[in-house]
PDB file of C-alpha atoms and ligand atoms in Angstrom:
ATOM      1  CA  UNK A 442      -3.152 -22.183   7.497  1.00 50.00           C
ATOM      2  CA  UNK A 443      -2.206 -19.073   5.859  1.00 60.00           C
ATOM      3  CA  UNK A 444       1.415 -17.470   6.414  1.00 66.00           C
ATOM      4  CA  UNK A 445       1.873 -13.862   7.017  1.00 73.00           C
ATOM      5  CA  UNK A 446       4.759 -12.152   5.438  1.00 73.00           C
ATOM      6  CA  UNK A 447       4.559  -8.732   7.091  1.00 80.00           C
ATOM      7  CA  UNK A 448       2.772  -6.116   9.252  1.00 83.00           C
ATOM      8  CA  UNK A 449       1.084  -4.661   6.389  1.00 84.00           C
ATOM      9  CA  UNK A 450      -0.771  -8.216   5.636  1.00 85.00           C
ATOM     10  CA  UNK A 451      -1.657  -8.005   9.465  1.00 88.00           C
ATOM     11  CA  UNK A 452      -3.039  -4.305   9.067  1.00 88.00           C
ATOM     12  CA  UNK A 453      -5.008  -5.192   5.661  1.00 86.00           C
ATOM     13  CA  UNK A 454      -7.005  -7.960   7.409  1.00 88.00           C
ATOM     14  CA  UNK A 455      -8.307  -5.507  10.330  1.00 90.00           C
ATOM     15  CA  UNK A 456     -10.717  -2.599   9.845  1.00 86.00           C
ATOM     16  CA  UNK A 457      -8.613   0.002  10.367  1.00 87.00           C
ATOM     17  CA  UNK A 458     -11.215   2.096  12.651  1.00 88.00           C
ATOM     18  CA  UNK A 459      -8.604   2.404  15.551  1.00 88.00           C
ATOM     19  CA  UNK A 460     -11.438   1.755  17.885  1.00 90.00           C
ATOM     20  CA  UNK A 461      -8.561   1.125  20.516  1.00 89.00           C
ATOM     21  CA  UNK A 462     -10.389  -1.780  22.023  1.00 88.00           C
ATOM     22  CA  UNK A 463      -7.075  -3.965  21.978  1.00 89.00           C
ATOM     23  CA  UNK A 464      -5.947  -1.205  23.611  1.00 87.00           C
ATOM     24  CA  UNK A 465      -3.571  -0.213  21.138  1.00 89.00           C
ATOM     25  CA  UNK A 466      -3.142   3.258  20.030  1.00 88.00           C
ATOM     26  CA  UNK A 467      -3.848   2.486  16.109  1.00 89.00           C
ATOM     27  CA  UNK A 468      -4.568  -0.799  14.416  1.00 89.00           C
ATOM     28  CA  UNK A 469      -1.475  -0.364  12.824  1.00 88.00           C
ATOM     29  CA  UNK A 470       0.390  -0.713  16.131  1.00 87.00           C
ATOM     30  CA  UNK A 471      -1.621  -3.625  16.702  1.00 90.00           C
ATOM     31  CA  UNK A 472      -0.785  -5.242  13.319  1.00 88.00           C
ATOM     32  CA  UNK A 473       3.038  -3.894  14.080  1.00 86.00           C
ATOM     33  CA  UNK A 474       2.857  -6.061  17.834  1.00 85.00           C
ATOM     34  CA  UNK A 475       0.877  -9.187  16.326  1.00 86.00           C
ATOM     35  CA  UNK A 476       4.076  -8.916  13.836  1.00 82.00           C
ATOM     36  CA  UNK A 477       6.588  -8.629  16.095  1.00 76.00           C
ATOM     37  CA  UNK A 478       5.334 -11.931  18.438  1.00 77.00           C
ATOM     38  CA  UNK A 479       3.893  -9.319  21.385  1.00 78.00           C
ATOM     39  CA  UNK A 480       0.191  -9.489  20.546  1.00 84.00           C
ATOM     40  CA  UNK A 481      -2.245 -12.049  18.632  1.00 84.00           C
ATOM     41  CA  UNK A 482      -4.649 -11.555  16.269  1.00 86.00           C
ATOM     42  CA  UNK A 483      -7.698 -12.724  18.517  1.00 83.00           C
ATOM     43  CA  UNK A 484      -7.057  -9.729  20.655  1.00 86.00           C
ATOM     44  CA  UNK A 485      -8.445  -7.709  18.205  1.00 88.00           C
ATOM     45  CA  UNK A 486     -12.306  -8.071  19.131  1.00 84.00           C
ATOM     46  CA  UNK A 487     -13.837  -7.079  15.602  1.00 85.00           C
ATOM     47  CA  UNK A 488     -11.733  -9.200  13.611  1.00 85.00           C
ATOM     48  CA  UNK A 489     -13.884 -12.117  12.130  1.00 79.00           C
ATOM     49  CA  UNK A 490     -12.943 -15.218  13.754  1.00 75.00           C
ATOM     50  CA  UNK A 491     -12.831 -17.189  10.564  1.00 73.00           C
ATOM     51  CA  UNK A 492      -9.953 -14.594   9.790  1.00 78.00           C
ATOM     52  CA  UNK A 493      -8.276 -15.385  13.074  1.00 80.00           C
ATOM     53  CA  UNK A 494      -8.560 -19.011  12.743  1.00 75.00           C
ATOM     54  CA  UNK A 495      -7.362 -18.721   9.158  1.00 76.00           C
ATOM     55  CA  UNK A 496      -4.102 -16.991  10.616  1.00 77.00           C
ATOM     56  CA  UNK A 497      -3.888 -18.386  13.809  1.00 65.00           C
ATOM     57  CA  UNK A 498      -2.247 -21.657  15.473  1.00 56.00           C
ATOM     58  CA  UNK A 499       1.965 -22.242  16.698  1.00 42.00           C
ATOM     59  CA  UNK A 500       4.215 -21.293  14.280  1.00 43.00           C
ATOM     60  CA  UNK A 501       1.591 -19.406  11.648  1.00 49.00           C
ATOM     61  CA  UNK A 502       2.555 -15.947  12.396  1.00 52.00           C
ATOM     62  CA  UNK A 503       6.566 -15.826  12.909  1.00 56.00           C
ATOM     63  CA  UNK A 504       8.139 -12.698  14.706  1.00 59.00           C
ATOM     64  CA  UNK A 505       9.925 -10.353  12.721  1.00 60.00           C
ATOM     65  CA  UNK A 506      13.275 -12.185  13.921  1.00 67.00           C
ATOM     66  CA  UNK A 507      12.272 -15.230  12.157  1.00 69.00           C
ATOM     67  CA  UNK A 508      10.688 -13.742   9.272  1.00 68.00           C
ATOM     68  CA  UNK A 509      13.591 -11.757   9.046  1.00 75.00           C
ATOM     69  CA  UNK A 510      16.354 -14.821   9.819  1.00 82.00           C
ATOM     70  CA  UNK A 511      14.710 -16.751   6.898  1.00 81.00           C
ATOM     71  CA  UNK A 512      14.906 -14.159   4.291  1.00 84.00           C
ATOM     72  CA  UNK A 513      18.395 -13.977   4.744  1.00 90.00           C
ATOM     73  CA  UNK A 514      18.843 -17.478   4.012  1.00 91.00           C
ATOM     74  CA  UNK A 515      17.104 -17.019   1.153  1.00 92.00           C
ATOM     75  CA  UNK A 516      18.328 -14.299  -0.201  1.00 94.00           C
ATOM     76  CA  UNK A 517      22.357 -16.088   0.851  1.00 95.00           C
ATOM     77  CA  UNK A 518      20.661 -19.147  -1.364  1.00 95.00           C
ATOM     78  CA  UNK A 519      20.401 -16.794  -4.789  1.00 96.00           C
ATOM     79  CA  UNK A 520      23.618 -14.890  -3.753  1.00 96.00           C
ATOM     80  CA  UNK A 521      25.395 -17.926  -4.526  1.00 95.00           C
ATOM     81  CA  UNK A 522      24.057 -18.405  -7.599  1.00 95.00           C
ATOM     82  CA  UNK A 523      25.456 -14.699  -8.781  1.00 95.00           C
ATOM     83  CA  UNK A 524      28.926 -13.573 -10.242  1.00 94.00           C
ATOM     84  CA  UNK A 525      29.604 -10.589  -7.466  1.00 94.00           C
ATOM     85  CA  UNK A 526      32.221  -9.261  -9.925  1.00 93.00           C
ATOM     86  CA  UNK A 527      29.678  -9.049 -12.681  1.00 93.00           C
ATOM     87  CA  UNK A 528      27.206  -7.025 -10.128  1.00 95.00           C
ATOM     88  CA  UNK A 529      29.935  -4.480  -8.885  1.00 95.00           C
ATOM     89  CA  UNK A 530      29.538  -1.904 -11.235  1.00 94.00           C
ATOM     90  CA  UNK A 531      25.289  -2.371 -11.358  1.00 95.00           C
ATOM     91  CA  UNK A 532      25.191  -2.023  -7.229  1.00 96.00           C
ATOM     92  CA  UNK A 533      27.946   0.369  -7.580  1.00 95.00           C
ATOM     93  CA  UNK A 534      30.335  -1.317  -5.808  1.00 95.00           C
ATOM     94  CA  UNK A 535      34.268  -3.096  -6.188  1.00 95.00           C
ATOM     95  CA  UNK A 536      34.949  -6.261  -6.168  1.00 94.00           C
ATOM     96  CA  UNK A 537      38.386  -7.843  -4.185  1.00 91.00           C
ATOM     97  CA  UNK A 538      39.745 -11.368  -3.482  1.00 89.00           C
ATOM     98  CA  UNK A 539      36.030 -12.459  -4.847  1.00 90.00           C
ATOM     99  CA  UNK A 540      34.737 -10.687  -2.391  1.00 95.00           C
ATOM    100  CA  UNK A 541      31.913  -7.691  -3.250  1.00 96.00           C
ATOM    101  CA  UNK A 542      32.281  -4.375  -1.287  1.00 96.00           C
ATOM    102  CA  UNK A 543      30.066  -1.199  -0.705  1.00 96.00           C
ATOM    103  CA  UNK A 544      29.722   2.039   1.006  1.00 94.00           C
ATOM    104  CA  UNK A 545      26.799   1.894   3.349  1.00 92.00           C
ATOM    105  CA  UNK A 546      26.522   4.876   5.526  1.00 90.00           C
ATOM    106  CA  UNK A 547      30.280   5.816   5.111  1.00 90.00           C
ATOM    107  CA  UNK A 548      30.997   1.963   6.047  1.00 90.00           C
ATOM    108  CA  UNK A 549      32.682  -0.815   4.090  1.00 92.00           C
ATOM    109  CA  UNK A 550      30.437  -3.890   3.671  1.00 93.00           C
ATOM    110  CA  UNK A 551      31.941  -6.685   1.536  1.00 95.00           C
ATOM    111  CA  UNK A 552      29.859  -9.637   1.149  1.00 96.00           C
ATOM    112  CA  UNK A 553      31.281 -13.005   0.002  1.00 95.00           C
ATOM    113  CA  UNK A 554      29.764 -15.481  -2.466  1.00 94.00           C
ATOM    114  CA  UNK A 555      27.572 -17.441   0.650  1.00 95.00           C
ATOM    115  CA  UNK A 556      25.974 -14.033   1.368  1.00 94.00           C
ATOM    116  CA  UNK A 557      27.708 -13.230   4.537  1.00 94.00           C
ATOM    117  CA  UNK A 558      28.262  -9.889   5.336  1.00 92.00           C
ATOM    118  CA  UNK A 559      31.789  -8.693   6.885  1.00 92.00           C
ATOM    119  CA  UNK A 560      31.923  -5.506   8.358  1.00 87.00           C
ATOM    120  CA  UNK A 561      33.322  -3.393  11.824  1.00 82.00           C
ATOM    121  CA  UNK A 562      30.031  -2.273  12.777  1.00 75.00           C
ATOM    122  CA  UNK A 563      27.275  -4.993  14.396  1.00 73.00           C
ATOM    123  CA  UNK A 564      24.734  -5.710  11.483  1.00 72.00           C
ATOM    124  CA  UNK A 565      21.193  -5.930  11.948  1.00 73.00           C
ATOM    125  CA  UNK A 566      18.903  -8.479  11.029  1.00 72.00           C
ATOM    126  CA  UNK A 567      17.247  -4.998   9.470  1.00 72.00           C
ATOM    127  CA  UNK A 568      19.797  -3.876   7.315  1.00 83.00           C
ATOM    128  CA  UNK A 569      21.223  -7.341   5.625  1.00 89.00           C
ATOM    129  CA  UNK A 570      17.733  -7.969   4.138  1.00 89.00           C
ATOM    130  CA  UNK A 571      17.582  -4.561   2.335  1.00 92.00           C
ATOM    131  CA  UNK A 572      21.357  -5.422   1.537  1.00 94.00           C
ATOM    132  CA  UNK A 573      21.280  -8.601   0.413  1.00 95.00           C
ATOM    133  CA  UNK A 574      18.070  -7.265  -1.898  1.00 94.00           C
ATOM    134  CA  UNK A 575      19.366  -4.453  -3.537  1.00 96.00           C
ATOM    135  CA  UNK A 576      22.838  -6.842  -4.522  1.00 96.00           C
ATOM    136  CA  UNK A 577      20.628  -9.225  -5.751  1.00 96.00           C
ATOM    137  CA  UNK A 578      17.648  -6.813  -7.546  1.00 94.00           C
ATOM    138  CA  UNK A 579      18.667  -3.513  -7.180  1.00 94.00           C
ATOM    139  CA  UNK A 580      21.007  -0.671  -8.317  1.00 93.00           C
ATOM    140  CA  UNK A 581      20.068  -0.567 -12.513  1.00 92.00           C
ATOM    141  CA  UNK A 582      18.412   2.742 -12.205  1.00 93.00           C
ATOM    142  CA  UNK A 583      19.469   6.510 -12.212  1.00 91.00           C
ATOM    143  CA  UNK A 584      19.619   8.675  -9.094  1.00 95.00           C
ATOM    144  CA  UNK A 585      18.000  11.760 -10.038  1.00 95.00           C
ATOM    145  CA  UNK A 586      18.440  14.388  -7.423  1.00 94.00           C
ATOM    146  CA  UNK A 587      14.501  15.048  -6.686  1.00 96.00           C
ATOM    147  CA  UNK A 588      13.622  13.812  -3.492  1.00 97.00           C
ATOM    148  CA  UNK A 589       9.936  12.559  -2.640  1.00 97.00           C
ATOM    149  CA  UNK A 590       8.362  11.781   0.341  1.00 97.00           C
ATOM    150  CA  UNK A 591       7.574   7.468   0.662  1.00 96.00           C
ATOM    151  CA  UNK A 592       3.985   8.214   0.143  1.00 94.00           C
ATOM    152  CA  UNK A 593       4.802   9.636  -3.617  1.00 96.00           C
ATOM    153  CA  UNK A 594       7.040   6.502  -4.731  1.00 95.00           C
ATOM    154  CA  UNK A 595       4.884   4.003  -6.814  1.00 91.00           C
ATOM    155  CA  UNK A 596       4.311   1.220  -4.474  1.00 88.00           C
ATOM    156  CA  UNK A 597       4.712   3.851  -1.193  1.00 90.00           C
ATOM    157  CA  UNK A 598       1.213   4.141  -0.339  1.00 86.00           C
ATOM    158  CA  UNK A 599       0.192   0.866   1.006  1.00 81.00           C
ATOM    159  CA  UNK A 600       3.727   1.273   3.210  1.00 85.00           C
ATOM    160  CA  UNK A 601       3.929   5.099   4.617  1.00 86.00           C
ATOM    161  CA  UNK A 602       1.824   4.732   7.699  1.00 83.00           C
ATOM    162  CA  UNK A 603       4.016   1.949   8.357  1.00 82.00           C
ATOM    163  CA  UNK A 604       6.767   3.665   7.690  1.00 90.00           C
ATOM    164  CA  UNK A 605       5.533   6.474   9.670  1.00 90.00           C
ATOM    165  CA  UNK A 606       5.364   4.593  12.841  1.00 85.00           C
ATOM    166  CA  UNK A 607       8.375   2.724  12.597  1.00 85.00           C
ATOM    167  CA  UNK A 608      10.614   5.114  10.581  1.00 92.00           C
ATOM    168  CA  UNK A 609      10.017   8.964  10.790  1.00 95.00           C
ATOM    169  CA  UNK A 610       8.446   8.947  14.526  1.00 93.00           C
ATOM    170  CA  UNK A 611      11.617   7.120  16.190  1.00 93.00           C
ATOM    171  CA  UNK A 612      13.273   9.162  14.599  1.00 94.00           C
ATOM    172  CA  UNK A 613      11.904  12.368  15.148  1.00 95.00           C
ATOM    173  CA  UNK A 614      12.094  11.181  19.212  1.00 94.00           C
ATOM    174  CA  UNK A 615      15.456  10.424  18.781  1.00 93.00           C
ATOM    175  CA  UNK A 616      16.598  13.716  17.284  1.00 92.00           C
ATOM    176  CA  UNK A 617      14.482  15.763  19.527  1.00 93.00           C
ATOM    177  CA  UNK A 618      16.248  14.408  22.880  1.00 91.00           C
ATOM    178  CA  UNK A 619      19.343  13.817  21.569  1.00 87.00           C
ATOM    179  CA  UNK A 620      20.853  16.894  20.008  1.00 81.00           C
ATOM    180  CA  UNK A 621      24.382  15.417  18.612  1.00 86.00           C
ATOM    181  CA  UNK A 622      22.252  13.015  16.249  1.00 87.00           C
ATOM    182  CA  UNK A 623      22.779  15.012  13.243  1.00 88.00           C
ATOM    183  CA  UNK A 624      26.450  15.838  14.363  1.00 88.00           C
ATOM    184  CA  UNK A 625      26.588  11.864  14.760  1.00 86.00           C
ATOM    185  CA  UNK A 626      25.282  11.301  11.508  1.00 84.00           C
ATOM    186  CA  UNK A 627      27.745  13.576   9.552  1.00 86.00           C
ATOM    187  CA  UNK A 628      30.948  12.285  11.247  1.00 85.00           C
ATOM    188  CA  UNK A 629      29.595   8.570  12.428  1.00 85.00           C
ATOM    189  CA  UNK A 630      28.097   7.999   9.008  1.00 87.00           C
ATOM    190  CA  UNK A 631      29.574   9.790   6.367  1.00 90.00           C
ATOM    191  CA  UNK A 632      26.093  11.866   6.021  1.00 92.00           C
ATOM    192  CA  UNK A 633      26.387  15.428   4.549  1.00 91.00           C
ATOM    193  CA  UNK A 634      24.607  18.133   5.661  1.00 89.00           C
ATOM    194  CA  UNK A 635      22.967  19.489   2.486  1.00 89.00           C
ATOM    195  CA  UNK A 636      20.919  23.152   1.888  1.00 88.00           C
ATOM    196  CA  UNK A 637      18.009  23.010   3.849  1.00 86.00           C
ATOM    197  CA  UNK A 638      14.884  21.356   2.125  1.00 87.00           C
ATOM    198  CA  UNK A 639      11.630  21.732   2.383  1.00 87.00           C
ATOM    199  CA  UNK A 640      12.147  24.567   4.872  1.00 89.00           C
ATOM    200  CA  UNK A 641      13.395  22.441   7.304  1.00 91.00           C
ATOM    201  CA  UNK A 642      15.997  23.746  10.291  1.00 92.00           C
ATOM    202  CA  UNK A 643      18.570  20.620   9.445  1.00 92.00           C
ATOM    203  CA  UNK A 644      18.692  18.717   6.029  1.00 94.00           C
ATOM    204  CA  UNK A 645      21.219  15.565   6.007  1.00 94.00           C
ATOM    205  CA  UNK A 646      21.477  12.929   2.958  1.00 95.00           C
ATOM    206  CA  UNK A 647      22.555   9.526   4.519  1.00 94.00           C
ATOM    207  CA  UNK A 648      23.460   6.868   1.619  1.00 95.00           C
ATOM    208  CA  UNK A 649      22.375   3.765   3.504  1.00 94.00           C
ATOM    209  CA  UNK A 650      22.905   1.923  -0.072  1.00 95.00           C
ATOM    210  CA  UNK A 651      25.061   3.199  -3.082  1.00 95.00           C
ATOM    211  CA  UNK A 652      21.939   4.303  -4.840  1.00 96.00           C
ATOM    212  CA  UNK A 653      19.473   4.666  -2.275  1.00 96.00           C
ATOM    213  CA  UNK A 654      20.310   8.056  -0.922  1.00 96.00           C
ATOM    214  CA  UNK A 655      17.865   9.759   2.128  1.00 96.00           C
ATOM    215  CA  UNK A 656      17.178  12.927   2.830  1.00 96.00           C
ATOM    216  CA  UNK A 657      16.324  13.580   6.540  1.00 95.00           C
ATOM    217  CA  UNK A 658      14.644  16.527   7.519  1.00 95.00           C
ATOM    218  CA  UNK A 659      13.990  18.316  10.633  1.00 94.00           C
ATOM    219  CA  UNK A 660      11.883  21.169  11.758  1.00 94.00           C
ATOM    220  CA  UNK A 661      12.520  22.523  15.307  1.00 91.00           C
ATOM    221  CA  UNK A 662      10.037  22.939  17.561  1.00 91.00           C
ATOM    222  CA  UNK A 663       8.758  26.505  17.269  1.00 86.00           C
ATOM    223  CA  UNK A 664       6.415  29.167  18.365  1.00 82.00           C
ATOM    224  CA  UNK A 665       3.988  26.824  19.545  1.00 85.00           C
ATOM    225  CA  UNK A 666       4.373  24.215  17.079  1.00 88.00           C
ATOM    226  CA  UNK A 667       6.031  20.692  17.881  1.00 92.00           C
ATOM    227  CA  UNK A 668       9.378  19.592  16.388  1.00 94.00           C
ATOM    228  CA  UNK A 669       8.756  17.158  12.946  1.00 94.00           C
ATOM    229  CA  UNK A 670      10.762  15.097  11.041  1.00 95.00           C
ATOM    230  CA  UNK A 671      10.720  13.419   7.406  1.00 96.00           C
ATOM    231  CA  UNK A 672      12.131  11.685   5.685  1.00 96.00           C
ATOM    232  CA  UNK A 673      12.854  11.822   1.911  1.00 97.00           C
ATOM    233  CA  UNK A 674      13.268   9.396  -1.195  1.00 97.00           C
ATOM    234  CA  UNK A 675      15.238   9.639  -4.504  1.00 97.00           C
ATOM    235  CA  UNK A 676      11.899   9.700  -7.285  1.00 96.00           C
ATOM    236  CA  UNK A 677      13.521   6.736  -8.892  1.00 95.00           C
ATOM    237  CA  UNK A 678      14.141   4.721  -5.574  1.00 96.00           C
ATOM    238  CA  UNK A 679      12.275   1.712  -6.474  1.00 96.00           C
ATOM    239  CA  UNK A 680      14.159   1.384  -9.263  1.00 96.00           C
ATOM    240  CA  UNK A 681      16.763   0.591  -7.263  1.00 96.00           C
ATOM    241  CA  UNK A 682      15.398  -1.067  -4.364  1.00 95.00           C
ATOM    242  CA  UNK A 683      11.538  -2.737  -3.778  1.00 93.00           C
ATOM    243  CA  UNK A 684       9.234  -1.072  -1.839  1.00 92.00           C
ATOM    244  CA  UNK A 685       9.536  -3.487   0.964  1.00 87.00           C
ATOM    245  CA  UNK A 686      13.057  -3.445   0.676  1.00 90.00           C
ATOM    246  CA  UNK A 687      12.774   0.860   1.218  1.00 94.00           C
ATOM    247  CA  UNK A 688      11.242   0.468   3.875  1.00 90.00           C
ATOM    248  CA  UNK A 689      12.622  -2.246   5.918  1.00 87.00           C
ATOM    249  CA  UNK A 690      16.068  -0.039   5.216  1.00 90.00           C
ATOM    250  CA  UNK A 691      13.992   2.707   6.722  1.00 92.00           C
ATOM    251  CA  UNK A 692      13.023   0.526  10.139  1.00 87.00           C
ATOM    252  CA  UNK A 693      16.604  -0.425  10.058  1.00 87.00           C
ATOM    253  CA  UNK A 694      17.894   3.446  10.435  1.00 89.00           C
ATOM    254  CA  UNK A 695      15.685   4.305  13.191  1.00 90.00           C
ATOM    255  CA  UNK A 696      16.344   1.002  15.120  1.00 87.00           C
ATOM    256  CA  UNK A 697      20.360   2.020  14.602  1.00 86.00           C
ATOM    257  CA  UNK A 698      19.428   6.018  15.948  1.00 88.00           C
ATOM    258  CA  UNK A 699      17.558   4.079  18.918  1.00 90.00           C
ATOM    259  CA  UNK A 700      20.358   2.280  20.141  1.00 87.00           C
ATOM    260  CA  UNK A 701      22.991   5.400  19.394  1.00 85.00           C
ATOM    261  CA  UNK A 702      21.504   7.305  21.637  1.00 86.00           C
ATOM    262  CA  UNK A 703      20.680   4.654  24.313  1.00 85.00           C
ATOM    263  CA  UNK A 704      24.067   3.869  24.173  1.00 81.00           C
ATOM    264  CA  UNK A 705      25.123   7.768  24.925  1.00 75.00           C
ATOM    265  CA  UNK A 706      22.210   8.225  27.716  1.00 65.00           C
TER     266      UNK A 706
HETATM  267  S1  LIG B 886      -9.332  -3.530  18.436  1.00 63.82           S
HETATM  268 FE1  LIG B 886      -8.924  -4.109  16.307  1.00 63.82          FE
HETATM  269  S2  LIG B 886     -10.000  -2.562  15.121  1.00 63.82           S
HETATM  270 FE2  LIG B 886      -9.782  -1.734  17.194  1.00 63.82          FE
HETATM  271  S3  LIG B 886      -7.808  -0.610  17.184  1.00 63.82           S
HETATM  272 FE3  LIG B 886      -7.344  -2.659  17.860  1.00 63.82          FE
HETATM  273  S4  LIG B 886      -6.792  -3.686  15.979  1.00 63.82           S
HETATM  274 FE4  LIG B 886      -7.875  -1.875  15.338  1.00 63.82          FE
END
């Protein structure tokens, strides 16, 4: 049977029509909840069933937790194999007692030769992947200063309505009911509020990695129009991080905004 990596292999298999006969808003959301271990492919009634029973059966499709639980041990399997001192200056990091360290929204994150991440804050499942990537793959490239939207990166366009759902419209909830979200974001996580771009009402660059700044920006709502919210890439971003790896950083912030402002009601 054929393993599924991600939600995007879901969504590529369906036929994108958003009929809404699963009763999902999009197919995307469907591919998203078939992901995630809430949905299964047979709900979807136009998918072939030769595709379902390709895909289907215990264990084939593994919820994000799992997917997400195994990549780390992978990625903790070639992290041993590394010199961390050798990769400090690359990821732009320092290196201590053998131990490598970096700044990750204003936060130190040192990460030992097993791959295990030490740090004050709780780390999600969603944010060690990306880490444990970009120490690994990431950080040889320049940061030039021009942001893009995801869509404009190389690999971005088979990932920004992903990213859409999952990224920029949590986000844009979370930041239209609660107001100290940017505030939070300055002080909580060493964020700078920056000139405004793009026209926008509020422009903050987050460094969730070293070299993988983010430019959020939102619009108020205004005369009529609804609040929005985007976010924004470094051009050379993939040179620094994969795709995948961009966005699953990306998922990470808004689940991390989520739970702020749960936490403050
Ligand atoms: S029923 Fe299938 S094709 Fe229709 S919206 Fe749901 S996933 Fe998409």
């Amino acid at each position: 049977m054929a393993k599924i990596q991600n939600a995007m292999e879901i969504f590529k298999l369906l036929d994108k029509s958003n009929c809404r006969k699963c009763n999902e808003a999009t197919c995307l959301a469907f591919a998203a909840a078939v992901f995630k271990g809430a949905r299964q492919l047979s709900e979807c009634p136009t998918l072939d069933p030769q595709i379902i029973g390709r895909y289907s059966g215990s264990g084939t499709v593994k919820t994000m937790e799992q997917e997400a639980e195994e990549a780390i041990r992978q990625l903790q399997q070639e992290i041993e194999k590394i010199d961390l001192p050798s990769v400090a200056q690359r990821t732009g990091g320092t290196c201590n007692n053998g131990k490598l360290t970096l700044k990750i929204m204003g936060k130190d994150f040192s990460v030992d030769k097993k791959g295990t991440i030490f740090t004050d804050i709780h780390v999600h499942m969603w944010v060690a992947v990306p880490v444990l990537n970009y120490i690994l793959f990431g950080g040889s490239g320049k940061v030039t200063g021009n942001w893009v939207p995801l869509r404009e990166l190389k690999g971005g366009k088979d990932w920004y309505r992903l990213f859409e759902q999952r990224c920029e419209k949590p986000i844009k909830k979370v930041a239209d009911t609660y107001t100290e979200l940017f505030d939070d974001m300055v002080h909580l996580f060493g964020g700078h509020q920056v000139e405004r771009h793009f026209e926008s009402d509020i422009s903050v660059v987050l460094h969730p990695l070293p070299k993988i700044p983010v430019l959020i920006c939102y619009w108020r709502p205004d005369d009529g129009l609804g609040s929005d919210l985007h976010l924004f890439f470094d051009e050379a971003a993939e040179e620094n991080l994969n795709i995948e790896s961009i966005y699953t950083l990306g998922a990470g912030l808004a689940l991390m905004f989520e739970k702020l402002a749960h936490r403050h009601g």
